[in-house]
Short mmCIF file of C-alpha atoms in Angstrom, two decimals:
data_model
loop_
_atom_site.label_atom_id
_atom_site.label_comp_id
_atom_site.label_asym_id
_atom_site.label_seq_id
_atom_site.Cartn_x
_atom_site.Cartn_y
_atom_site.Cartn_z
CA MET L 1219 -0.11 0.10 0.09
CA LYS L 1220 2.99 2.63 1.00
CA GLY L 1221 4.64 1.92 -2.51
CA SER L 1222 1.09 2.42 -4.48
CA PHE L 1223 0.35 5.62 -2.20
CA LEU L 1224 3.40 7.49 -3.01
CA THR L 1225 3.45 6.20 -6.89
CA PHE L 1226 -0.19 7.72 -6.55
CA MET L 1227 0.81 11.05 -5.10
CA GLY L 1228 3.78 11.30 -7.50
CA MET L 1229 1.78 11.34 -10.34
CA ILE L 1230 -0.65 13.97 -8.57
CA VAL L 1231 2.67 16.37 -8.06
CA LEU L 1232 3.60 15.74 -11.78
CA MET L 1233 0.54 16.59 -13.09
CA MET L 1234 0.36 19.64 -11.07
CA THR L 1235 4.03 20.85 -11.72
CA GLY L 1236 4.38 19.85 -15.33
CA CYS L 1237 7.29 17.24 -14.58
CA THR L 1238 9.70 20.33 -13.46
CA SER L 1239 10.60 21.99 -10.24
CA LYS L 1240 11.19 25.33 -11.15
CA ASN L 1241 8.97 26.69 -8.43
CA THR L 1242 10.47 24.09 -5.45
CA THR L 1243 11.67 25.55 -2.63
CA VAL L 1244 14.56 24.41 -0.63
CA GLY L 1245 12.58 23.06 2.11
CA ASP L 1246 10.47 20.61 -0.30
CA ILE L 1247 13.18 19.92 -2.67
CA VAL L 1248 13.87 16.35 -1.06
CA ALA L 1249 10.29 15.31 -0.47
CA ASP L 1250 9.97 16.64 -4.43
CA ASN L 1251 12.65 14.30 -5.54
CA ILE L 1252 11.53 11.30 -3.65
CA THR L 1253 8.22 11.48 -5.36
CA ASN L 1254 9.89 11.72 -8.54
CA ALA L 1255 12.37 8.84 -7.83
CA VAL L 1256 9.57 6.55 -6.70
CA SER L 1257 7.57 7.40 -9.86
CA GLN L 1258 10.53 6.80 -12.42
CA TYR L 1259 12.25 3.85 -10.56
CA SER L 1260 8.72 2.24 -10.23
CA LEU L 1261 8.55 2.12 -13.86
CA MET L 1262 12.05 1.16 -14.33
CA THR L 1263 11.89 -1.80 -11.98
CA ASP L 1264 8.54 -3.04 -13.27
CA GLN L 1265 9.94 -3.40 -16.89
CA ILE L 1266 12.85 -5.42 -15.69
CA GLU L 1267 10.57 -7.48 -13.32
CA LYS L 1268 8.42 -8.08 -16.28
CA SER L 1269 11.24 -9.46 -18.64
CA GLY L 1270 11.73 -12.35 -15.98
CA HIS L 1271 15.41 -11.61 -16.03
CA ILE L 1272 17.95 -10.21 -13.54
CA LEU L 1273 18.63 -7.01 -15.70
CA ASN L 1274 21.16 -4.21 -14.76
CA PRO L 1275 20.63 -0.90 -16.56
CA ARG L 1276 23.63 1.24 -16.81
CA THR L 1277 22.73 3.96 -19.70
CA LEU L 1278 20.99 4.47 -23.12
CA ASP L 1279 22.33 3.60 -26.61
CA GLU L 1280 22.16 5.77 -29.75
CA ASN L 1281 18.59 4.46 -30.31
CA GLY L 1282 17.58 5.36 -26.98
CA GLU L 1283 17.12 1.89 -25.61
CA VAL L 1284 18.53 0.94 -22.32
CA VAL L 1285 22.00 -0.64 -22.07
CA TYR L 1286 21.87 -3.41 -19.64
CA VAL L 1287 25.33 -4.86 -18.11
CA PRO L 1288 26.69 -8.02 -16.73
CA TYR L 1289 27.67 -8.50 -13.04
CA ASP L 1290 31.49 -7.82 -13.73
CA ASP L 1291 30.95 -4.30 -15.46
CA TRP L 1292 32.60 -1.50 -13.50
CA THR L 1293 29.01 0.18 -13.03
CA SER L 1294 27.04 -3.30 -11.66
CA GLY L 1295 26.80 -2.02 -8.11
CA PHE L 1296 25.17 1.43 -8.90
CA PHE L 1297 21.54 0.01 -9.57
CA PRO L 1298 21.10 -2.24 -6.63
CA GLY L 1299 22.76 0.90 -4.77
CA SER L 1300 19.86 3.35 -6.16
CA LEU L 1301 17.33 0.90 -5.09
CA TRP L 1302 19.05 0.66 -1.69
CA TYR L 1303 18.66 4.26 -1.28
CA MET L 1304 15.02 4.07 -2.54
CA TYR L 1305 14.41 2.20 0.42
CA GLN L 1306 16.31 4.21 2.69
CA LEU L 1307 14.48 7.42 1.44
CA THR L 1308 10.84 5.75 1.60
CA GLY L 1309 11.03 3.05 4.08
CA ASP L 1310 8.77 0.92 1.49
CA ASP L 1311 9.79 -2.56 1.65
CA LYS L 1312 9.19 -3.09 -1.98
CA TRP L 1313 12.29 -1.12 -2.72
CA GLU L 1314 14.31 -3.47 0.12
CA LYS L 1315 12.97 -6.66 -1.52
CA LEU L 1316 14.20 -5.40 -5.00
CA ALA L 1317 17.57 -4.17 -3.66
CA GLU L 1318 18.02 -7.51 -2.19
CA LYS L 1319 17.35 -9.35 -4.81
CA TYR L 1320 19.78 -7.26 -7.55
CA THR L 1321 22.48 -6.91 -4.71
CA GLU L 1322 22.82 -10.73 -4.42
CA ALA L 1323 22.77 -11.17 -8.05
CA LEU L 1324 26.45 -9.63 -8.08
CA ASP L 1325 27.56 -12.57 -5.82
CA SER L 1326 30.72 -13.37 -7.99
CA VAL L 1327 31.79 -9.75 -7.80
CA GLN L 1328 33.90 -10.69 -4.63
CA TYR L 1329 35.99 -12.87 -6.55
CA LEU L 1330 36.88 -9.96 -9.27
CA THR L 1331 40.50 -9.44 -9.47
CA TRP L 1332 41.62 -7.82 -12.80
CA HIS L 1333 40.48 -4.36 -12.14
CA HIS L 1334 39.90 -1.87 -8.93
CA ASP L 1335 36.46 -1.26 -9.47
CA VAL L 1336 35.22 -4.02 -6.98
CA GLY L 1337 35.05 -1.12 -4.35
CA PHE L 1338 32.62 0.19 -6.36
CA MET L 1339 30.90 -2.90 -7.24
CA ALA L 1340 30.52 -4.38 -3.85
CA GLY L 1341 30.56 -1.08 -1.82
CA CYS L 1342 27.48 0.42 -3.36
CA SER L 1343 25.44 -2.58 -3.14
CA TYR L 1344 26.35 -5.23 -0.34
CA LEU L 1345 27.66 -2.31 2.08
CA ASN L 1346 24.46 -0.16 1.56
CA GLY L 1347 22.47 -3.51 2.53
CA MET L 1348 24.34 -3.73 5.70
CA ARG L 1349 23.97 -0.18 6.46
CA PHE L 1350 20.08 0.17 5.59
CA ALA L 1351 18.64 -3.28 6.20
CA ASP L 1352 21.00 -4.93 8.46
CA LYS L 1353 21.75 -7.56 5.96
CA ASP L 1354 24.44 -10.35 6.88
CA TYR L 1355 26.85 -9.16 4.01
CA ARG L 1356 29.90 -9.85 6.15
CA SER L 1357 31.84 -12.64 4.45
CA VAL L 1358 31.13 -10.66 0.66
CA ILE L 1359 32.63 -7.41 1.83
CA MET L 1360 35.79 -9.24 3.22
CA GLN L 1361 36.30 -11.40 0.38
CA SER L 1362 35.91 -8.26 -2.02
CA ALA L 1363 38.31 -6.72 0.14
CA GLN L 1364 40.80 -9.37 -0.24
CA SER L 1365 40.26 -9.19 -4.13
CA LEU L 1366 41.16 -5.84 -4.29
CA SER L 1367 44.16 -6.14 -2.27
CA THR L 1368 45.50 -8.12 -4.70
CA ARG L 1369 46.19 -5.47 -6.71
CA PHE L 1370 48.55 -3.59 -4.28
CA ARG L 1371 51.85 -3.01 -5.30
CA PRO L 1372 53.79 -2.77 -2.20
CA ASN L 1373 56.86 -0.89 -3.55
CA ALA L 1374 54.83 1.97 -5.14
CA GLY L 1375 52.34 1.85 -2.24
CA VAL L 1376 49.51 1.96 -4.64
CA ILE L 1377 46.53 -0.31 -5.66
CA GLN L 1378 47.07 -0.69 -9.38
CA SER L 1379 43.87 0.36 -11.63
CA TRP L 1380 44.26 -1.28 -14.65
CA ASP L 1381 46.04 -4.37 -16.13
CA ALA L 1382 48.40 -2.57 -18.60
CA ASP L 1383 48.89 -5.23 -20.72
CA LYS L 1384 45.36 -5.54 -21.94
CA GLY L 1385 43.03 -3.51 -24.20
CA TRP L 1386 43.47 0.00 -24.97
CA GLN L 1387 45.77 0.37 -21.96
CA ALA L 1388 48.56 -1.93 -23.62
CA GLU L 1389 48.84 0.93 -26.27
CA ARG L 1390 49.75 3.50 -23.84
CA GLY L 1391 52.97 1.73 -22.24
CA TRP L 1392 51.92 1.93 -18.90
CA LYS L 1393 53.19 -0.48 -16.20
CA CYS L 1394 51.29 0.61 -13.18
CA PRO L 1395 48.68 3.02 -13.97
CA VAL L 1396 46.26 4.53 -11.11
CA ILE L 1397 43.50 6.72 -11.80
CA VAL L 1398 41.99 9.07 -9.56
CA ASP L 1399 38.84 7.15 -9.59
CA ASN L 1400 40.54 4.59 -7.48
CA MET L 1401 39.80 6.93 -4.32
CA MET L 1402 36.37 5.83 -4.39
CA ASN L 1403 37.39 2.18 -3.89
CA LEU L 1404 39.28 2.64 -0.55
CA GLU L 1405 36.06 2.67 1.51
CA LEU L 1406 35.52 -1.11 1.06
CA LEU L 1407 39.13 -1.61 2.59
CA PHE L 1408 38.34 0.66 5.28
CA GLU L 1409 34.96 -1.01 6.30
CA ALA L 1410 36.87 -4.60 6.03
CA THR L 1411 39.27 -3.44 8.80
CA ARG L 1412 36.10 -2.33 10.76
CA LEU L 1413 34.61 -5.40 10.32
CA SER L 1414 37.32 -7.49 10.89
CA GLY L 1415 40.01 -5.81 13.11
CA ASP L 1416 42.57 -6.64 10.67
CA SER L 1417 44.50 -3.43 10.07
CA THR L 1418 45.94 -4.71 6.45
CA TYR L 1419 43.19 -3.39 4.68
CA TYR L 1420 43.20 0.22 6.50
CA ASN L 1421 46.88 0.28 5.59
CA ILE L 1422 46.50 -0.27 2.22
CA ALA L 1423 44.11 2.34 1.83
CA VAL L 1424 45.89 5.10 3.77
CA SER L 1425 49.15 4.21 1.73
CA HIS L 1426 47.02 4.71 -1.37
CA ALA L 1427 45.46 7.81 -0.60
CA ASP L 1428 48.95 9.17 0.86
CA ARG L 1429 50.62 8.48 -2.27
CA THR L 1430 47.87 9.69 -4.35
CA LEU L 1431 47.63 12.97 -2.59
CA LYS L 1432 51.41 13.43 -3.12
CA ASN L 1433 51.44 12.59 -6.94
CA HIS L 1434 48.18 13.06 -8.64
CA PHE L 1435 47.77 16.95 -7.87
CA ARG L 1436 48.88 19.97 -9.46
CA ALA L 1437 49.81 23.24 -7.70
CA ASP L 1438 46.11 24.42 -7.80
CA TYR L 1439 44.71 21.17 -6.43
CA SER L 1440 43.50 20.10 -9.82
CA SER L 1441 44.06 16.12 -10.30
CA TYR L 1442 45.70 14.48 -12.90
CA HIS L 1443 43.46 11.64 -14.26
CA VAL L 1444 46.16 8.71 -14.91
CA VAL L 1445 49.64 8.39 -12.89
CA ASP L 1446 51.75 5.57 -14.01
CA TYR L 1447 54.29 3.91 -11.49
CA ASP L 1448 56.94 1.54 -11.76
CA PRO L 1449 55.46 -1.43 -9.74
CA GLU L 1450 59.24 -2.29 -8.72
CA THR L 1451 60.82 1.25 -7.84
CA GLY L 1452 57.85 3.49 -7.14
CA MET L 1453 58.88 6.00 -9.20
CA VAL L 1454 56.27 8.09 -11.11
CA ARG L 1455 56.77 7.26 -14.68
CA GLY L 1456 54.25 9.66 -16.21
CA LYS L 1457 51.09 11.72 -15.85
CA GLN L 1458 48.43 11.32 -18.52
CA THR L 1459 44.48 11.30 -19.11
CA ALA L 1460 42.43 8.59 -20.44
CA GLN L 1461 39.17 10.14 -20.26
CA GLY L 1462 39.77 13.74 -20.35
CA TYR L 1463 40.61 16.60 -22.53
CA ALA L 1464 44.53 16.57 -22.21
CA ASP L 1465 47.03 15.50 -19.78
CA GLU L 1466 47.11 18.76 -18.60
CA SER L 1467 43.38 19.37 -18.54
CA ALA L 1468 41.13 18.92 -15.24
CA TRP L 1469 38.32 16.12 -16.17
CA ALA L 1470 35.60 17.18 -14.42
CA ARG L 1471 34.29 13.61 -12.79
CA GLY L 1472 38.05 12.93 -11.79
CA GLN L 1473 37.99 16.04 -9.57
CA ALA L 1474 34.33 15.07 -8.16
CA TRP L 1475 36.06 11.64 -7.52
CA ALA L 1476 39.02 13.44 -5.77
CA ILE L 1477 36.89 15.39 -3.22
CA TYR L 1478 34.65 12.31 -2.50
CA GLY L 1479 37.51 9.97 -2.01
CA TYR L 1480 39.08 12.17 0.36
CA THR L 1481 36.07 12.97 2.13
CA VAL L 1482 35.55 9.50 3.15
CA CYS L 1483 39.43 8.83 3.68
CA TYR L 1484 39.10 11.57 6.59
CA ARG L 1485 35.66 9.94 7.92
CA TYR L 1486 37.62 6.80 8.70
CA THR L 1487 41.24 8.15 9.69
CA ARG L 1488 40.58 11.41 10.91
CA LYS L 1489 43.67 12.59 9.38
CA PRO L 1490 43.30 16.46 8.78
CA GLU L 1491 45.39 16.41 5.49
CA TYR L 1492 42.43 14.36 3.94
CA TRP L 1493 39.70 16.94 5.08
CA GLU L 1494 42.50 19.88 3.92
CA GLN L 1495 42.87 18.39 0.45
CA ALA L 1496 39.11 17.84 0.10
CA SER L 1497 38.65 21.70 0.96
CA ASN L 1498 41.30 22.65 -1.58
CA ILE L 1499 39.63 20.39 -4.49
CA TYR L 1500 36.68 22.47 -3.45
CA ASP L 1501 38.16 25.63 -4.27
CA PHE L 1502 39.82 24.58 -7.31
CA ILE L 1503 36.12 23.50 -8.54
CA PHE L 1504 34.17 26.57 -7.20
CA THR L 1505 36.62 29.11 -8.08
CA ASN L 1506 37.46 27.92 -11.83
CA LYS L 1507 36.57 30.26 -14.46
CA ASN L 1508 34.72 27.98 -16.47
CA MET L 1509 32.33 26.70 -13.88
CA PRO L 1510 28.73 27.90 -14.71
CA SER L 1511 26.50 29.88 -12.88
CA ASP L 1512 24.30 26.59 -12.00
CA LEU L 1513 27.44 24.77 -11.07
CA ILE L 1514 26.64 21.78 -13.33
CA PRO L 1515 30.43 21.56 -14.94
CA PHE L 1516 31.51 21.05 -18.65
CA TRP L 1517 32.66 17.61 -18.85
CA ASP L 1518 36.41 19.02 -18.54
CA TYR L 1519 36.96 22.30 -17.11
CA ASP L 1520 39.90 23.11 -19.95
CA ALA L 1521 37.65 21.55 -22.72
CA LEU L 1522 38.61 23.39 -26.26
CA ASN L 1523 34.94 24.61 -27.11
CA ILE L 1524 33.56 25.93 -23.73
CA PRO L 1525 30.87 27.01 -23.39
CA ASN L 1526 30.04 24.82 -26.40
CA GLU L 1527 31.02 21.71 -24.46
CA PRO L 1528 28.78 18.84 -22.87
CA ARG L 1529 27.65 19.36 -19.30
CA ASP L 1530 28.72 16.07 -16.89
CA VAL L 1531 25.73 15.89 -14.67
CA SER L 1532 27.28 13.03 -12.74
CA ALA L 1533 30.22 14.93 -11.71
CA ALA L 1534 27.84 17.42 -10.11
CA ALA L 1535 25.97 14.96 -8.56
CA ILE L 1536 29.19 13.02 -7.02
CA THR L 1537 30.56 16.44 -5.54
CA ALA L 1538 27.18 17.26 -4.09
CA SER L 1539 26.90 14.18 -2.30
CA ALA L 1540 30.59 14.36 -1.14
CA LEU L 1541 30.04 18.42 0.30
CA TYR L 1542 27.25 17.13 2.48
CA GLU L 1543 29.56 14.98 4.14
CA LEU L 1544 32.30 17.42 3.93
CA SER L 1545 30.16 20.03 5.31
CA THR L 1546 29.89 17.72 8.71
CA TYR L 1547 33.38 17.92 9.37
CA LEU L 1548 34.32 21.68 8.40
CA PRO L 1549 32.37 24.31 10.35
CA ASN L 1550 32.39 26.58 6.76
CA PRO L 1551 28.50 26.76 5.50
CA LYS L 1552 29.53 27.27 2.17
CA TYR L 1553 29.71 23.46 1.45
CA LYS L 1554 26.19 22.56 2.23
CA LYS L 1555 25.05 25.53 0.58
CA THR L 1556 26.98 24.69 -2.60
CA ALA L 1557 25.71 21.15 -2.55
CA ASP L 1558 21.95 22.83 -1.87
CA LYS L 1559 22.62 24.92 -4.90
CA ILE L 1560 23.77 21.81 -7.02
CA LEU L 1561 20.94 19.76 -6.05
CA ALA L 1562 18.41 22.69 -6.52
CA ALA L 1563 20.19 22.87 -10.54
CA LEU L 1564 19.48 19.08 -10.90
CA THR L 1565 15.98 19.22 -9.72
CA THR L 1566 14.87 21.73 -12.91
CA SER L 1567 13.64 20.32 -16.19
CA ALA L 1568 17.03 21.32 -17.44
CA TYR L 1569 18.81 17.79 -15.95
CA ARG L 1570 15.53 16.13 -14.42
CA ALA L 1571 13.83 14.01 -17.12
CA LYS L 1572 10.13 13.94 -17.07
CA VAL L 1573 8.81 10.51 -15.57
CA GLY L 1574 8.44 8.17 -18.31
CA GLU L 1575 11.11 9.22 -20.47
CA ASN L 1576 14.94 9.10 -20.70
CA GLY L 1577 14.64 5.16 -19.87
CA HIS L 1578 13.13 5.81 -16.56
CA PHE L 1579 16.72 7.13 -15.28
CA ILE L 1580 16.34 10.04 -13.11
CA LEU L 1581 18.69 12.66 -14.51
CA MET L 1582 19.66 13.60 -17.86
CA HIS L 1583 23.16 14.88 -19.50
CA SER L 1584 25.93 12.98 -18.41
CA VAL L 1585 29.41 11.98 -20.11
CA GLY L 1586 31.01 8.87 -20.09
CA SER L 1587 34.14 9.37 -21.86
CA ILE L 1588 34.46 11.77 -24.81
CA PRO L 1589 38.02 10.72 -25.95
CA HIS L 1590 36.28 7.07 -26.21
CA GLU L 1591 33.29 8.51 -28.11
CA ALA L 1592 31.25 6.53 -25.42
CA GLU L 1593 27.97 7.68 -23.59
CA ILE L 1594 27.91 11.42 -24.43
CA ASP L 1595 24.96 13.14 -23.17
CA VAL L 1596 23.34 10.22 -21.61
CA PRO L 1597 21.70 9.11 -18.28
CA LEU L 1598 24.10 7.31 -16.08
CA ASN L 1599 23.19 4.79 -13.06
CA TYR L 1600 26.08 6.23 -11.32
CA THR L 1601 24.66 9.62 -11.87
CA ASP L 1602 21.29 8.30 -10.60
CA TYR L 1603 23.02 6.90 -7.37
CA TYR L 1604 24.84 9.72 -6.33
CA PHE L 1605 22.09 11.97 -6.75
CA LEU L 1606 19.78 9.85 -4.44
CA GLU L 1607 22.69 9.51 -1.71
CA ALA L 1608 23.19 13.41 -1.86
CA LEU L 1609 19.23 13.73 -1.38
CA SER L 1610 19.47 11.06 1.56
CA ARG L 1611 22.69 13.02 3.15
CA LYS L 1612 20.96 16.40 2.68
CA ARG L 1613 17.80 14.81 4.60
CA ASP L 1614 19.65 13.62 7.27
CA LEU L 1615 21.65 16.36 7.98
CA GLU L 1616 18.65 19.08 8.16
CA LYS L 1617 16.80 16.35 10.15
CA ASN L 1618 19.57 16.26 12.56
CA THR L 1619 20.16 20.09 12.16
CA ASN L 1620 16.39 20.74 13.33
CA SER L 1621 16.66 18.21 16.13
CA GLU L 1622 19.57 20.05 17.63
CA GLU L 1623 17.73 23.17 17.64
CA VAL L 1624 14.74 21.86 19.29
CA LYS L 1625 16.88 20.72 22.04
#
């Protein structure tokens, strides 16, 4: 009944607003977006369930058809993770059951060792199941952390991102490529230590974070995308890009991964250099001359044809979520205010799709990889994931603030 009621109310709200939120106030932005997400994701999951298969949506193809991915795709954890956030945001058991079903379909992820993204894959799905529904997924998290740890190169002190002898990576001449995205996988290792008491995982995560802090950032705190190490000597062999405009440019999603990653590292370690790094990255992003007024960045801050370049909504959603957490560690109100402004922009019809459109994804206009001519100006499952996480964090943060004021 609860899910049906929310869906019904969602349709009423959408008829009244014409599927836009231009007049939505900050106070009701979370409720408005929950209603919208319930409507959109109900359509998405109904379609998948009717197929009789376990399908994992990632994006849309050039014909507007939904692209589904296998368990070992690096994005496979985001759809189950979004379902966990739907449960956390609504309390509707419907979403818990769906989240459990699509999470447990990723069981084989825990044994994956051929790239670093097991942290995304197991973390967004299984970790959220533990947090929001007290599921007993400890063994999966521990095995996933062990698999990720096999990619640690002790002489360099980093977790190798890609196997340098496979695919297009082999053409670059890399030995031990590390991408800034890899900061997002450290949460899995920190959690493994928290669950087991084994500090090995914590130490690997800190080593990787420290080496990335030292070698990935320029003087203005923008991040390189790829740093290649010699796995035997630990020396840096080169600094390049794979998905940005140029080796020396600031790829927008890379900056988002960086600010999110160091915020998470501070959560687990309380090392001040991590929140300082997150704060410095914030300053780079939001004082950048090429940041649009609505704070939805172009796909690269140095792309050649700004302002006639695609925006990347995924970078905005990731950053907003990170800033809500960062605001709980640093007293300056600018972090939450910035996140609120991003969410307000994403809630407008410029970025949020009408219900029934956009393959039933919530947000439009993300970019996967322009250099690879892949996923340009499309919805992406990780955009929705971090948007829902940002909504959850905003709601909980304001709920706690209001409770304190009452006291």
